[in-house]
Amino acid sequence: MKIADLRSKSTDQLKDQLVQLKKEQFNLRFQQATGQLEKTARMKEVRRDIARVKTLLSEQAKAEAEA
């Protein structure tokens, strides 16, 4: 997921994206625990996508507080 794609989304869309990514992360952890995970690199991608979304949400919150 590119940061430019995320910047074009609204705060509500970012929050929805964050919930979706956290669900995916949970499912990946569950698959790993049961030995069914095939793409182990996806865990790293999801973790970084979550960080990107959280960063954008905090940036938007800071910008709103300053305005």
PQR file of N, CA, C, O and H, with PARSE charges and radii, in Angstrom:
ATOM      1  N   MET A   1       0.842  -1.169   0.000 -0.4000 1.5000
ATOM      2  CA  MET A   1       0.000   0.000   0.000 -0.0000 2.0000
ATOM      3  C   MET A   1       0.893   1.239   0.000  0.5500 1.7000
ATOM      4  O   MET A   1       1.818   1.350   0.804 -0.5500 1.4000
ATOM      5  N   LYS A   2       0.610   2.151  -0.894 -0.4000 1.5000
ATOM      6  CA  LYS A   2       1.415   3.352  -1.037 -0.0000 2.0000
ATOM      7  C   LYS A   2       0.879   4.458  -0.130  0.5500 1.7000
ATOM      8  O   LYS A   2      -0.323   4.548   0.119 -0.5500 1.4000
ATOM      9  H   LYS A   2      -0.142   2.061  -1.547  0.4000 1.0000
ATOM     10  N   ILE A   3       1.780   5.280   0.348 -0.4000 1.5000
ATOM     11  CA  ILE A   3       1.396   6.381   1.228 -0.0000 2.0000
ATOM     12  C   ILE A   3       0.555   7.402   0.472  0.5500 1.7000
ATOM     13  O   ILE A   3      -0.323   8.031   1.062 -0.5500 1.4000
ATOM     14  H   ILE A   3       2.756   5.207   0.145  0.4000 1.0000
ATOM     15  N   ALA A   4       0.807   7.577  -0.817 -0.4000 1.5000
ATOM     16  CA  ALA A   4       0.028   8.530  -1.618 -0.0000 2.0000
ATOM     17  C   ALA A   4      -1.428   8.093  -1.711  0.5500 1.7000
ATOM     18  O   ALA A   4      -2.330   8.930  -1.706 -0.5500 1.4000
ATOM     19  H   ALA A   4       1.520   7.066  -1.297  0.4000 1.0000
ATOM     20  N   ASP A   5      -1.661   6.783  -1.797 -0.4000 1.5000
ATOM     21  CA  ASP A   5      -3.033   6.277  -1.836 -0.0000 2.0000
ATOM     22  C   ASP A   5      -3.745   6.559  -0.519  0.5500 1.7000
ATOM     23  O   ASP A   5      -4.930   6.895  -0.500 -0.5500 1.4000
ATOM     24  H   ASP A   5      -0.928   6.103  -1.802  0.4000 1.0000
ATOM     25  N   LEU A   6      -3.017   6.420   0.570 -0.4000 1.5000
ATOM     26  CA  LEU A   6      -3.621   6.639   1.878 -0.0000 2.0000
ATOM     27  C   LEU A   6      -3.894   8.118   2.144  0.5500 1.7000
ATOM     28  O   LEU A   6      -4.880   8.464   2.795 -0.5500 1.4000
ATOM     29  H   LEU A   6      -2.056   6.147   0.554  0.4000 1.0000
ATOM     30  N   ARG A   7      -3.028   8.979   1.645 -0.4000 1.5000
ATOM     31  CA  ARG A   7      -3.216  10.416   1.877 -0.0000 2.0000
ATOM     32  C   ARG A   7      -4.483  10.944   1.209  0.5500 1.7000
ATOM     33  O   ARG A   7      -5.032  11.956   1.645 -0.5500 1.4000
ATOM     34  H   ARG A   7      -2.227   8.698   1.116  0.4000 1.0000
ATOM     35  N   SER A   8      -4.949  10.279   0.168 -0.4000 1.5000
ATOM     36  CA  SER A   8      -6.154  10.735  -0.522 -0.0000 2.0000
ATOM     37  C   SER A   8      -7.436  10.326   0.198  0.5500 1.7000
ATOM     38  O   SER A   8      -8.525  10.749  -0.190 -0.5500 1.4000
ATOM     39  H   SER A   8      -4.503   9.457  -0.186  0.4000 1.0000
ATOM     40  N   LYS A   9      -7.314   9.506   1.244 -0.4000 1.5000
ATOM     41  CA  LYS A   9      -8.491   9.028   1.967 -0.0000 2.0000
ATOM     42  C   LYS A   9      -8.838   9.956   3.129  0.5500 1.7000
ATOM     43  O   LYS A   9      -7.987  10.668   3.661 -0.5500 1.4000
ATOM     44  H   LYS A   9      -6.429   9.163   1.559  0.4000 1.0000
ATOM     45  N   SER A  10     -10.121   9.922   3.502 -0.4000 1.5000
ATOM     46  CA  SER A  10     -10.575  10.724   4.633 -0.0000 2.0000
ATOM     47  C   SER A  10     -10.233  10.010   5.944  0.5500 1.7000
ATOM     48  O   SER A  10      -9.777   8.867   5.942 -0.5500 1.4000
ATOM     49  H   SER A  10     -10.812   9.344   3.069  0.4000 1.0000
ATOM     50  N   THR A  11     -10.459  10.693   7.042 -0.4000 1.5000
ATOM     51  CA  THR A  11     -10.168  10.127   8.358 -0.0000 2.0000
ATOM     52  C   THR A  11     -11.004   8.884   8.615  0.5500 1.7000
ATOM     53  O   THR A  11     -10.496   7.891   9.137 -0.5500 1.4000
ATOM     54  H   THR A  11     -10.830  11.622   7.044  0.4000 1.0000
ATOM     55  N   ASP A  12     -12.280   8.929   8.254 -0.4000 1.5000
ATOM     56  CA  ASP A  12     -13.150   7.764   8.460 -0.0000 2.0000
ATOM     57  C   ASP A  12     -12.687   6.573   7.628  0.5500 1.7000
ATOM     58  O   ASP A  12     -12.701   5.436   8.098 -0.5500 1.4000
ATOM     59  H   ASP A  12     -12.693   9.735   7.831  0.4000 1.0000
ATOM     60  N   GLN A  13     -12.280   6.838   6.399 -0.4000 1.5000
ATOM     61  CA  GLN A  13     -11.791   5.760   5.550 -0.0000 2.0000
ATOM     62  C   GLN A  13     -10.506   5.163   6.104  0.5500 1.7000
ATOM     63  O   GLN A  13     -10.294   3.954   6.021 -0.5500 1.4000
ATOM     64  H   GLN A  13     -12.268   7.762   6.017  0.4000 1.0000
ATOM     65  N   LEU A  14      -9.642   6.013   6.673 -0.4000 1.5000
ATOM     66  CA  LEU A  14      -8.407   5.521   7.268 -0.0000 2.0000
ATOM     67  C   LEU A  14      -8.689   4.661   8.495  0.5500 1.7000
ATOM     68  O   LEU A  14      -8.027   3.647   8.714 -0.5500 1.4000
ATOM     69  H   LEU A  14      -9.814   6.995   6.741  0.4000 1.0000
ATOM     70  N   LYS A  15      -9.667   5.067   9.290 -0.4000 1.5000
ATOM     71  CA  LYS A  15     -10.026   4.277  10.468 -0.0000 2.0000
ATOM     72  C   LYS A  15     -10.581   2.924  10.055  0.5500 1.7000
ATOM     73  O   LYS A  15     -10.271   1.907  10.675 -0.5500 1.4000
ATOM     74  H   LYS A  15     -10.204   5.892   9.112  0.4000 1.0000
ATOM     75  N   ASP A  16     -11.402   2.908   9.008 -0.4000 1.5000
ATOM     76  CA  ASP A  16     -11.926   1.642   8.498 -0.0000 2.0000
ATOM     77  C   ASP A  16     -10.796   0.761   7.974  0.5500 1.7000
ATOM     78  O   ASP A  16     -10.789  -0.449   8.202 -0.5500 1.4000
ATOM     79  H   ASP A  16     -11.654   3.734   8.505  0.4000 1.0000
ATOM     80  N   GLN A  17      -9.853   1.364   7.280 -0.4000 1.5000
ATOM     81  CA  GLN A  17      -8.692   0.641   6.761 -0.0000 2.0000
ATOM     82  C   GLN A  17      -7.880   0.054   7.902  0.5500 1.7000
ATOM     83  O   GLN A  17      -7.395  -1.073   7.807 -0.5500 1.4000
ATOM     84  H   GLN A  17      -9.859   2.347   7.095  0.4000 1.0000
ATOM     85  N   LEU A  18      -7.729   0.817   8.985 -0.4000 1.5000
ATOM     86  CA  LEU A  18      -6.977   0.348  10.145 -0.0000 2.0000
ATOM     87  C   LEU A  18      -7.655  -0.871  10.778  0.5500 1.7000
ATOM     88  O   LEU A  18      -6.985  -1.837  11.143 -0.5500 1.4000
ATOM     89  H   LEU A  18      -8.124   1.733   9.062  0.4000 1.0000
ATOM     90  N   VAL A  19      -8.961  -0.824  10.904 -0.4000 1.5000
ATOM     91  CA  VAL A  19      -9.698  -1.966  11.458 -0.0000 2.0000
ATOM     92  C   VAL A  19      -9.519  -3.191  10.568  0.5500 1.7000
ATOM     93  O   VAL A  19      -9.299  -4.298  11.061 -0.5500 1.4000
ATOM     94  H   VAL A  19      -9.505  -0.039  10.607  0.4000 1.0000
ATOM     95  N   GLN A  20      -9.614  -2.992   9.274 -0.4000 1.5000
ATOM     96  CA  GLN A  20      -9.452  -4.095   8.329 -0.0000 2.0000
ATOM     97  C   GLN A  20      -8.049  -4.696   8.421  0.5500 1.7000
ATOM     98  O   GLN A  20      -7.897  -5.917   8.402 -0.5500 1.4000
ATOM     99  H   GLN A  20      -9.793  -2.093   8.873  0.4000 1.0000
ATOM    100  N   LEU A  21      -7.039  -3.857   8.520 -0.4000 1.5000
ATOM    101  CA  LEU A  21      -5.663  -4.343   8.616 -0.0000 2.0000
ATOM    102  C   LEU A  21      -5.424  -5.086   9.928  0.5500 1.7000
ATOM    103  O   LEU A  21      -4.708  -6.086   9.950 -0.5500 1.4000
ATOM    104  H   LEU A  21      -7.163  -2.865   8.536  0.4000 1.0000
ATOM    105  N   LYS A  22      -6.011  -4.610  11.010 -0.4000 1.5000
ATOM    106  CA  LYS A  22      -5.845  -5.296  12.292 -0.0000 2.0000
ATOM    107  C   LYS A  22      -6.510  -6.675  12.270  0.5500 1.7000
ATOM    108  O   LYS A  22      -5.994  -7.629  12.853 -0.5500 1.4000
ATOM    109  H   LYS A  22      -6.593  -3.797  10.992  0.4000 1.0000
ATOM    110  N   LYS A  23      -7.666  -6.773  11.589 -0.4000 1.5000
ATOM    111  CA  LYS A  23      -8.314  -8.080  11.445 -0.0000 2.0000
ATOM    112  C   LYS A  23      -7.437  -9.026  10.628  0.5500 1.7000
ATOM    113  O   LYS A  23      -7.290 -10.203  10.959 -0.5500 1.4000
ATOM    114  H   LYS A  23      -8.085  -5.998  11.116  0.4000 1.0000
ATOM    115  N   GLU A  24      -6.856  -8.487   9.554 -0.4000 1.5000
ATOM    116  CA  GLU A  24      -5.975  -9.311   8.730 -0.0000 2.0000
ATOM    117  C   GLU A  24      -4.754  -9.756   9.526  0.5500 1.7000
ATOM    118  O   GLU A  24      -4.315 -10.900   9.408 -0.5500 1.4000
ATOM    119  H   GLU A  24      -6.975  -7.531   9.285  0.4000 1.0000
ATOM    120  N   GLN A  25      -4.206  -8.856  10.335 -0.4000 1.5000
ATOM    121  CA  GLN A  25      -3.056  -9.203  11.154 -0.0000 2.0000
ATOM    122  C   GLN A  25      -3.409 -10.316  12.139  0.5500 1.7000
ATOM    123  O   GLN A  25      -2.623 -11.242  12.343 -0.5500 1.4000
ATOM    124  H   GLN A  25      -4.563  -7.927  10.431  0.4000 1.0000
ATOM    125  N   PHE A  26      -4.580 -10.223  12.741 -0.4000 1.5000
ATOM    126  CA  PHE A  26      -5.020 -11.267  13.658 -0.0000 2.0000
ATOM    127  C   PHE A  26      -5.131 -12.606  12.943  0.5500 1.7000
ATOM    128  O   PHE A  26      -4.667 -13.630  13.445 -0.5500 1.4000
ATOM    129  H   PHE A  26      -5.218  -9.471  12.575  0.4000 1.0000
ATOM    130  N   ASN A  27      -5.749 -12.588  11.768 -0.4000 1.5000
ATOM    131  CA  ASN A  27      -5.905 -13.830  11.006 -0.0000 2.0000
ATOM    132  C   ASN A  27      -4.555 -14.420  10.595  0.5500 1.7000
ATOM    133  O   ASN A  27      -4.373 -15.637  10.614 -0.5500 1.4000
ATOM    134  H   ASN A  27      -6.126 -11.756  11.360  0.4000 1.0000
ATOM    135  N   LEU A  28      -3.618 -13.557  10.227 -0.4000 1.5000
ATOM    136  CA  LEU A  28      -2.287 -14.042   9.863 -0.0000 2.0000
ATOM    137  C   LEU A  28      -1.576 -14.663  11.063  0.5500 1.7000
ATOM    138  O   LEU A  28      -0.923 -15.699  10.938 -0.5500 1.4000
ATOM    139  H   LEU A  28      -3.766 -12.569  10.212  0.4000 1.0000
ATOM    140  N   ARG A  29      -1.707 -14.020  12.233 -0.4000 1.5000
ATOM    141  CA  ARG A  29      -1.092 -14.594  13.434 -0.0000 2.0000
ATOM    142  C   ARG A  29      -1.706 -15.938  13.768  0.5500 1.7000
ATOM    143  O   ARG A  29      -1.008 -16.862  14.186 -0.5500 1.4000
ATOM    144  H   ARG A  29      -2.237 -13.179  12.335  0.4000 1.0000
ATOM    145  N   PHE A  30      -3.008 -16.046  13.585 -0.4000 1.5000
ATOM    146  CA  PHE A  30      -3.699 -17.310  13.860 -0.0000 2.0000
ATOM    147  C   PHE A  30      -3.224 -18.391  12.891  0.5500 1.7000
ATOM    148  O   PHE A  30      -2.989 -19.531  13.293 -0.5500 1.4000
ATOM    149  H   PHE A  30      -3.575 -15.296  13.246  0.4000 1.0000
ATOM    150  N   GLN A  31      -3.083 -18.031  11.611 -0.4000 1.5000
ATOM    151  CA  GLN A  31      -2.597 -18.994  10.620 -0.0000 2.0000
ATOM    152  C   GLN A  31      -1.177 -19.430  10.929  0.5500 1.7000
ATOM    153  O   GLN A  31      -0.826 -20.596  10.749 -0.5500 1.4000
ATOM    154  H   GLN A  31      -3.274 -17.105  11.284  0.4000 1.0000
ATOM    155  N   GLN A  32      -0.357 -18.488  11.397 -0.4000 1.5000
ATOM    156  CA  GLN A  32       1.016 -18.833  11.724 -0.0000 2.0000
ATOM    157  C   GLN A  32       1.067 -19.796  12.912  0.5500 1.7000
ATOM    158  O   GLN A  32       1.867 -20.732  12.926 -0.5500 1.4000
ATOM    159  H   GLN A  32      -0.642 -17.541  11.543  0.4000 1.0000
ATOM    160  N   ALA A  33       0.220 -19.564  13.891 -0.4000 1.5000
ATOM    161  CA  ALA A  33       0.206 -20.414  15.077 -0.0000 2.0000
ATOM    162  C   ALA A  33      -0.246 -21.834  14.751  0.5500 1.7000
ATOM    163  O   ALA A  33       0.188 -22.790  15.393 -0.5500 1.4000
ATOM    164  H   ALA A  33      -0.430 -18.804  13.879  0.4000 1.0000
ATOM    165  N   THR A  34      -1.116 -21.968  13.756 -0.4000 1.5000
ATOM    166  CA  THR A  34      -1.613 -23.285  13.382 -0.0000 2.0000
ATOM    167  C   THR A  34      -0.793 -23.920  12.259  0.5500 1.7000
ATOM    168  O   THR A  34      -1.082 -25.038  11.831 -0.5500 1.4000
ATOM    169  H   THR A  34      -1.469 -21.190  13.235  0.4000 1.0000
ATOM    170  N   GLY A  35       0.231 -23.206  11.783 -0.4000 1.5000
ATOM    171  CA  GLY A  35       1.095 -23.750  10.744 -0.0000 2.0000
ATOM    172  C   GLY A  35       0.520 -23.688   9.351  0.5500 1.7000
ATOM    173  O   GLY A  35       0.965 -24.426   8.473 -0.5500 1.4000
ATOM    174  H   GLY A  35       0.466 -22.299  12.131  0.4000 1.0000
ATOM    175  N   GLN A  36      -0.457 -22.830   9.118 -0.4000 1.5000
ATOM    176  CA  GLN A  36      -1.101 -22.740   7.810 -0.0000 2.0000
ATOM    177  C   GLN A  36      -0.662 -21.521   7.000  0.5500 1.7000
ATOM    178  O   GLN A  36      -1.110 -21.335   5.868 -0.5500 1.4000
ATOM    179  H   GLN A  36      -0.819 -22.230   9.832  0.4000 1.0000
ATOM    180  N   LEU A  37       0.204 -20.696   7.569 -0.4000 1.5000
ATOM    181  CA  LEU A  37       0.619 -19.473   6.894 -0.0000 2.0000
ATOM    182  C   LEU A  37       1.614 -19.793   5.788  0.5500 1.7000
ATOM    183  O   LEU A  37       2.650 -20.412   6.030 -0.5500 1.4000
ATOM    184  H   LEU A  37       0.567 -20.846   8.488  0.4000 1.0000
ATOM    185  N   GLU A  38       1.289 -19.364   4.566 -0.4000 1.5000
ATOM    186  CA  GLU A  38       2.157 -19.630   3.419 -0.0000 2.0000
ATOM    187  C   GLU A  38       3.033 -18.426   3.090  0.5500 1.7000
ATOM    188  O   GLU A  38       4.226 -18.580   2.828 -0.5500 1.4000
ATOM    189  H   GLU A  38       0.447 -18.861   4.369  0.4000 1.0000
ATOM    190  N   LYS A  39       2.449 -17.229   3.101 -0.4000 1.5000
ATOM    191  CA  LYS A  39       3.202 -16.015   2.777 -0.0000 2.0000
ATOM    192  C   LYS A  39       3.591 -15.314   4.069  0.5500 1.7000
ATOM    193  O   LYS A  39       2.847 -14.479   4.584 -0.5500 1.4000
ATOM    194  H   LYS A  39       1.480 -17.103   3.313  0.4000 1.0000
ATOM    195  N   THR A  40       4.743 -15.655   4.577 -0.4000 1.5000
ATOM    196  CA  THR A  40       5.169 -15.062   5.838 -0.0000 2.0000
ATOM    197  C   THR A  40       5.519 -13.584   5.696  0.5500 1.7000
ATOM    198  O   THR A  40       5.456 -12.838   6.673 -0.5500 1.4000
ATOM    199  H   THR A  40       5.348 -16.333   4.159  0.4000 1.0000
ATOM    200  N   ALA A  41       5.879 -13.163   4.516 -0.4000 1.5000
ATOM    201  CA  ALA A  41       6.229 -11.757   4.291 -0.0000 2.0000
ATOM    202  C   ALA A  41       5.009 -10.853   4.414  0.5500 1.7000
ATOM    203  O   ALA A  41       5.148  -9.652   4.647 -0.5500 1.4000
ATOM    204  H   ALA A  41       5.930 -13.769   3.723  0.4000 1.0000
ATOM    205  N   ARG A  42       3.830 -11.415   4.260 -0.4000 1.5000
ATOM    206  CA  ARG A  42       2.610 -10.612   4.360 -0.0000 2.0000
ATOM    207  C   ARG A  42       2.444 -10.032   5.765  0.5500 1.7000
ATOM    208  O   ARG A  42       1.876  -8.952   5.929 -0.5500 1.4000
ATOM    209  H   ARG A  42       3.718 -12.390   4.071  0.4000 1.0000
ATOM    210  N   MET A  43       2.930 -10.739   6.766 -0.4000 1.5000
ATOM    211  CA  MET A  43       2.843 -10.231   8.140 -0.0000 2.0000
ATOM    212  C   MET A  43       3.610  -8.914   8.269  0.5500 1.7000
ATOM    213  O   MET A  43       3.135  -7.971   8.903 -0.5500 1.4000
ATOM    214  H   MET A  43       3.391 -11.617   6.633  0.4000 1.0000
ATOM    215  N   LYS A  44       4.782  -8.857   7.675 -0.4000 1.5000
ATOM    216  CA  LYS A  44       5.589  -7.645   7.717 -0.0000 2.0000
ATOM    217  C   LYS A  44       4.903  -6.506   6.959  0.5500 1.7000
ATOM    218  O   LYS A  44       4.907  -5.363   7.415 -0.5500 1.4000
ATOM    219  H   LYS A  44       5.168  -9.622   7.160  0.4000 1.0000
ATOM    220  N   GLU A  45       4.322  -6.817   5.816 -0.4000 1.5000
ATOM    221  CA  GLU A  45       3.628  -5.806   5.017 -0.0000 2.0000
ATOM    222  C   GLU A  45       2.453  -5.218   5.786  0.5500 1.7000
ATOM    223  O   GLU A  45       2.260  -4.002   5.809 -0.5500 1.4000
ATOM    224  H   GLU A  45       4.319  -7.745   5.445  0.4000 1.0000
ATOM    225  N   VAL A  46       1.671  -6.087   6.413 -0.4000 1.5000
ATOM    226  CA  VAL A  46       0.492  -5.634   7.150 -0.0000 2.0000
ATOM    227  C   VAL A  46       0.909  -4.770   8.335  0.5500 1.7000
ATOM    228  O   VAL A  46       0.297  -3.735   8.602 -0.5500 1.4000
ATOM    229  H   VAL A  46       1.828  -7.075   6.394  0.4000 1.0000
ATOM    230  N   ARG A  47       1.952  -5.199   9.042 -0.4000 1.5000
ATOM    231  CA  ARG A  47       2.435  -4.438  10.192 -0.0000 2.0000
ATOM    232  C   ARG A  47       2.872  -3.034   9.766  0.5500 1.7000
ATOM    233  O   ARG A  47       2.591  -2.057  10.460 -0.5500 1.4000
ATOM    234  H   ARG A  47       2.449  -6.039   8.824  0.4000 1.0000
ATOM    235  N   ARG A  48       3.545  -2.939   8.646 -0.4000 1.5000
ATOM    236  CA  ARG A  48       3.995  -1.631   8.156 -0.0000 2.0000
ATOM    237  C   ARG A  48       2.833  -0.789   7.640  0.5500 1.7000
ATOM    238  O   ARG A  48       2.835   0.431   7.804 -0.5500 1.4000
ATOM    239  H   ARG A  48       3.773  -3.733   8.082  0.4000 1.0000
ATOM    240  N   ASP A  49       1.832  -1.431   7.013 -0.4000 1.5000
ATOM    241  CA  ASP A  49       0.653  -0.698   6.568 -0.0000 2.0000
ATOM    242  C   ASP A  49      -0.103  -0.113   7.760  0.5500 1.7000
ATOM    243  O   ASP A  49      -0.605   1.009   7.694 -0.5500 1.4000
ATOM    244  H   ASP A  49       1.830  -2.422   6.880  0.4000 1.0000
ATOM    245  N   ILE A  50      -0.180  -0.877   8.843 -0.4000 1.5000
ATOM    246  CA  ILE A  50      -0.831  -0.379  10.055 -0.0000 2.0000
ATOM    247  C   ILE A  50      -0.086   0.853  10.567  0.5500 1.7000
ATOM    248  O   ILE A  50      -0.710   1.837  10.964 -0.5500 1.4000
ATOM    249  H   ILE A  50       0.228  -1.788   8.897  0.4000 1.0000
ATOM    250  N   ALA A  51       1.224   0.798  10.558 -0.4000 1.5000
ATOM    251  CA  ALA A  51       2.026   1.930  11.008 -0.0000 2.0000
ATOM    252  C   ALA A  51       1.802   3.151  10.115  0.5500 1.7000
ATOM    253  O   ALA A  51       1.725   4.276  10.608 -0.5500 1.4000
ATOM    254  H   ALA A  51       1.730  -0.002  10.236  0.4000 1.0000
ATOM    255  N   ARG A  52       1.699   2.932   8.815 -0.4000 1.5000
ATOM    256  CA  ARG A  52       1.451   4.051   7.886 -0.0000 2.0000
ATOM    257  C   ARG A  52       0.113   4.714   8.185  0.5500 1.7000
ATOM    258  O   ARG A  52       0.015   5.940   8.239 -0.5500 1.4000
ATOM    259  H   ARG A  52       1.762   2.017   8.414  0.4000 1.0000
ATOM    260  N   VAL A  53      -0.912   3.896   8.376 -0.4000 1.5000
ATOM    261  CA  VAL A  53      -2.247   4.438   8.631 -0.0000 2.0000
ATOM    262  C   VAL A  53      -2.263   5.195   9.957  0.5500 1.7000
ATOM    263  O   VAL A  53      -2.833   6.283  10.042 -0.5500 1.4000
ATOM    264  H   VAL A  53      -0.832   2.900   8.332  0.4000 1.0000
ATOM    265  N   LYS A  54      -1.647   4.633  10.983 -0.4000 1.5000
ATOM    266  CA  LYS A  54      -1.600   5.304  12.274 -0.0000 2.0000
ATOM    267  C   LYS A  54      -0.838   6.625  12.184  0.5500 1.7000
ATOM    268  O   LYS A  54      -1.222   7.608  12.818 -0.5500 1.4000
ATOM    269  H   LYS A  54      -1.184   3.749  10.914  0.4000 1.0000
ATOM    270  N   THR A  55       0.227   6.651  11.408 -0.4000 1.5000
ATOM    271  CA  THR A  55       0.998   7.873  11.236 -0.0000 2.0000
ATOM    272  C   THR A  55       0.153   8.950  10.572  0.5500 1.7000
ATOM    273  O   THR A  55       0.159  10.102  11.005 -0.5500 1.4000
ATOM    274  H   THR A  55       0.539   5.853  10.892  0.4000 1.0000
ATOM    275  N   LEU A  56      -0.573   8.580   9.527 -0.4000 1.5000
ATOM    276  CA  LEU A  56      -1.419   9.560   8.847 -0.0000 2.0000
ATOM    277  C   LEU A  56      -2.535  10.063   9.756  0.5500 1.7000
ATOM    278  O   LEU A  56      -2.864  11.249   9.736 -0.5500 1.4000
ATOM    279  H   LEU A  56      -0.578   7.643   9.176  0.4000 1.0000
ATOM    280  N   LEU A  57      -3.118   9.166  10.552 -0.4000 1.5000
ATOM    281  CA  LEU A  57      -4.171   9.586  11.471 -0.0000 2.0000
ATOM    282  C   LEU A  57      -3.635  10.580  12.502  0.5500 1.7000
ATOM    283  O   LEU A  57      -4.304  11.559  12.831 -0.5500 1.4000
ATOM    284  H   LEU A  57      -2.850   8.203  10.568  0.4000 1.0000
ATOM    285  N   SER A  58      -2.449  10.330  13.002 -0.4000 1.5000
ATOM    286  CA  SER A  58      -1.871  11.253  13.981 -0.0000 2.0000
ATOM    287  C   SER A  58      -1.498  12.580  13.329  0.5500 1.7000
ATOM    288  O   SER A  58      -1.646  13.635  13.946 -0.5500 1.4000
ATOM    289  H   SER A  58      -1.905   9.534  12.735  0.4000 1.0000
ATOM    290  N   GLU A  59      -1.018  12.537  12.092 -0.4000 1.5000
ATOM    291  CA  GLU A  59      -0.711  13.777  11.370 -0.0000 2.0000
ATOM    292  C   GLU A  59      -1.966  14.607  11.160  0.5500 1.7000
ATOM    293  O   GLU A  59      -1.949  15.825  11.338 -0.5500 1.4000
ATOM    294  H   GLU A  59      -0.898  11.681  11.591  0.4000 1.0000
ATOM    295  N   GLN A  60      -3.058  13.947  10.782 -0.4000 1.5000
ATOM    296  CA  GLN A  60      -4.317  14.668  10.570 -0.0000 2.0000
ATOM    297  C   GLN A  60      -4.846  15.239  11.867  0.5500 1.7000
ATOM    298  O   GLN A  60      -5.353  16.360  11.887 -0.5500 1.4000
ATOM    299  H   GLN A  60      -3.073  12.958  10.637  0.4000 1.0000
ATOM    300  N   ALA A  61      -4.737  14.485  12.953 -0.4000 1.5000
ATOM    301  CA  ALA A  61      -5.205  14.967  14.252 -0.0000 2.0000
ATOM    302  C   ALA A  61      -4.384  16.178  14.701  0.5500 1.7000
ATOM    303  O   ALA A  61      -4.926  17.132  15.259 -0.5500 1.4000
ATOM    304  H   ALA A  61      -4.325  13.574  12.936  0.4000 1.0000
ATOM    305  N   LYS A  62      -3.081  16.129  14.455 -0.4000 1.5000
ATOM    306  CA  LYS A  62      -2.217  17.264  14.813 -0.0000 2.0000
ATOM    307  C   LYS A  62      -2.560  18.480  13.976  0.5500 1.7000
ATOM    308  O   LYS A  62      -2.586  19.599  14.489 -0.5500 1.4000
ATOM    309  H   LYS A  62      -2.641  15.354  14.002  0.4000 1.0000
ATOM    310  N   ALA A  63      -2.825  18.278  12.690 -0.4000 1.5000
ATOM    311  CA  ALA A  63      -3.165  19.394  11.814 -0.0000 2.0000
ATOM    312  C   ALA A  63      -4.494  20.032  12.223  0.5500 1.7000
ATOM    313  O   ALA A  63      -4.650  21.251  12.161 -0.5500 1.4000
ATOM    314  H   ALA A  63      -2.804  17.369  12.273  0.4000 1.0000
ATOM    315  N   GLU A  64      -5.448  19.200  12.639 -0.4000 1.5000
ATOM    316  CA  GLU A  64      -6.752  19.728  13.080 -0.0000 2.0000
ATOM    317  C   GLU A  64      -6.607  20.493  14.386  0.5500 1.7000
ATOM    318  O   GLU A  64      -7.285  21.500  14.590 -0.5500 1.4000
ATOM    319  H   GLU A  64      -5.322  18.209  12.689  0.4000 1.0000
ATOM    320  N   ALA A  65      -5.732  20.028  15.271 -0.4000 1.5000
ATOM    321  CA  ALA A  65      -5.534  20.704  16.554 -0.0000 2.0000
ATOM    322  C   ALA A  65      -4.879  22.063  16.372  0.5500 1.7000
ATOM    323  O   ALA A  65      -5.164  23.002  17.114 -0.5500 1.4000
ATOM    324  H   ALA A  65      -5.182  19.210  15.105  0.4000 1.0000
ATOM    325  N   GLU A  66      -4.012  22.164  15.396 -0.4000 1.5000
ATOM    326  CA  GLU A  66      -3.328  23.430  15.145 -0.0000 2.0000
ATOM    327  C   GLU A  66      -4.215  24.440  14.418  0.5500 1.7000
ATOM    328  O   GLU A  66      -4.025  25.650  14.538 -0.5500 1.4000
ATOM    329  H   GLU A  66      -3.780  21.401  14.793  0.4000 1.0000
ATOM    330  N   ALA A  67      -5.179  23.928  13.668 -0.4000 1.5000
ATOM    331  CA  ALA A  67      -6.044  24.826  12.885 -0.0000 2.0000
ATOM    332  C   ALA A  67      -7.139  25.447  13.713  0.5500 1.7000
ATOM    333  O   ALA A  67      -7.942  26.222  13.194 -0.5500 1.4000
ATOM    334  H   ALA A  67      -5.333  22.944  13.570  0.4000 1.0000
TER
END
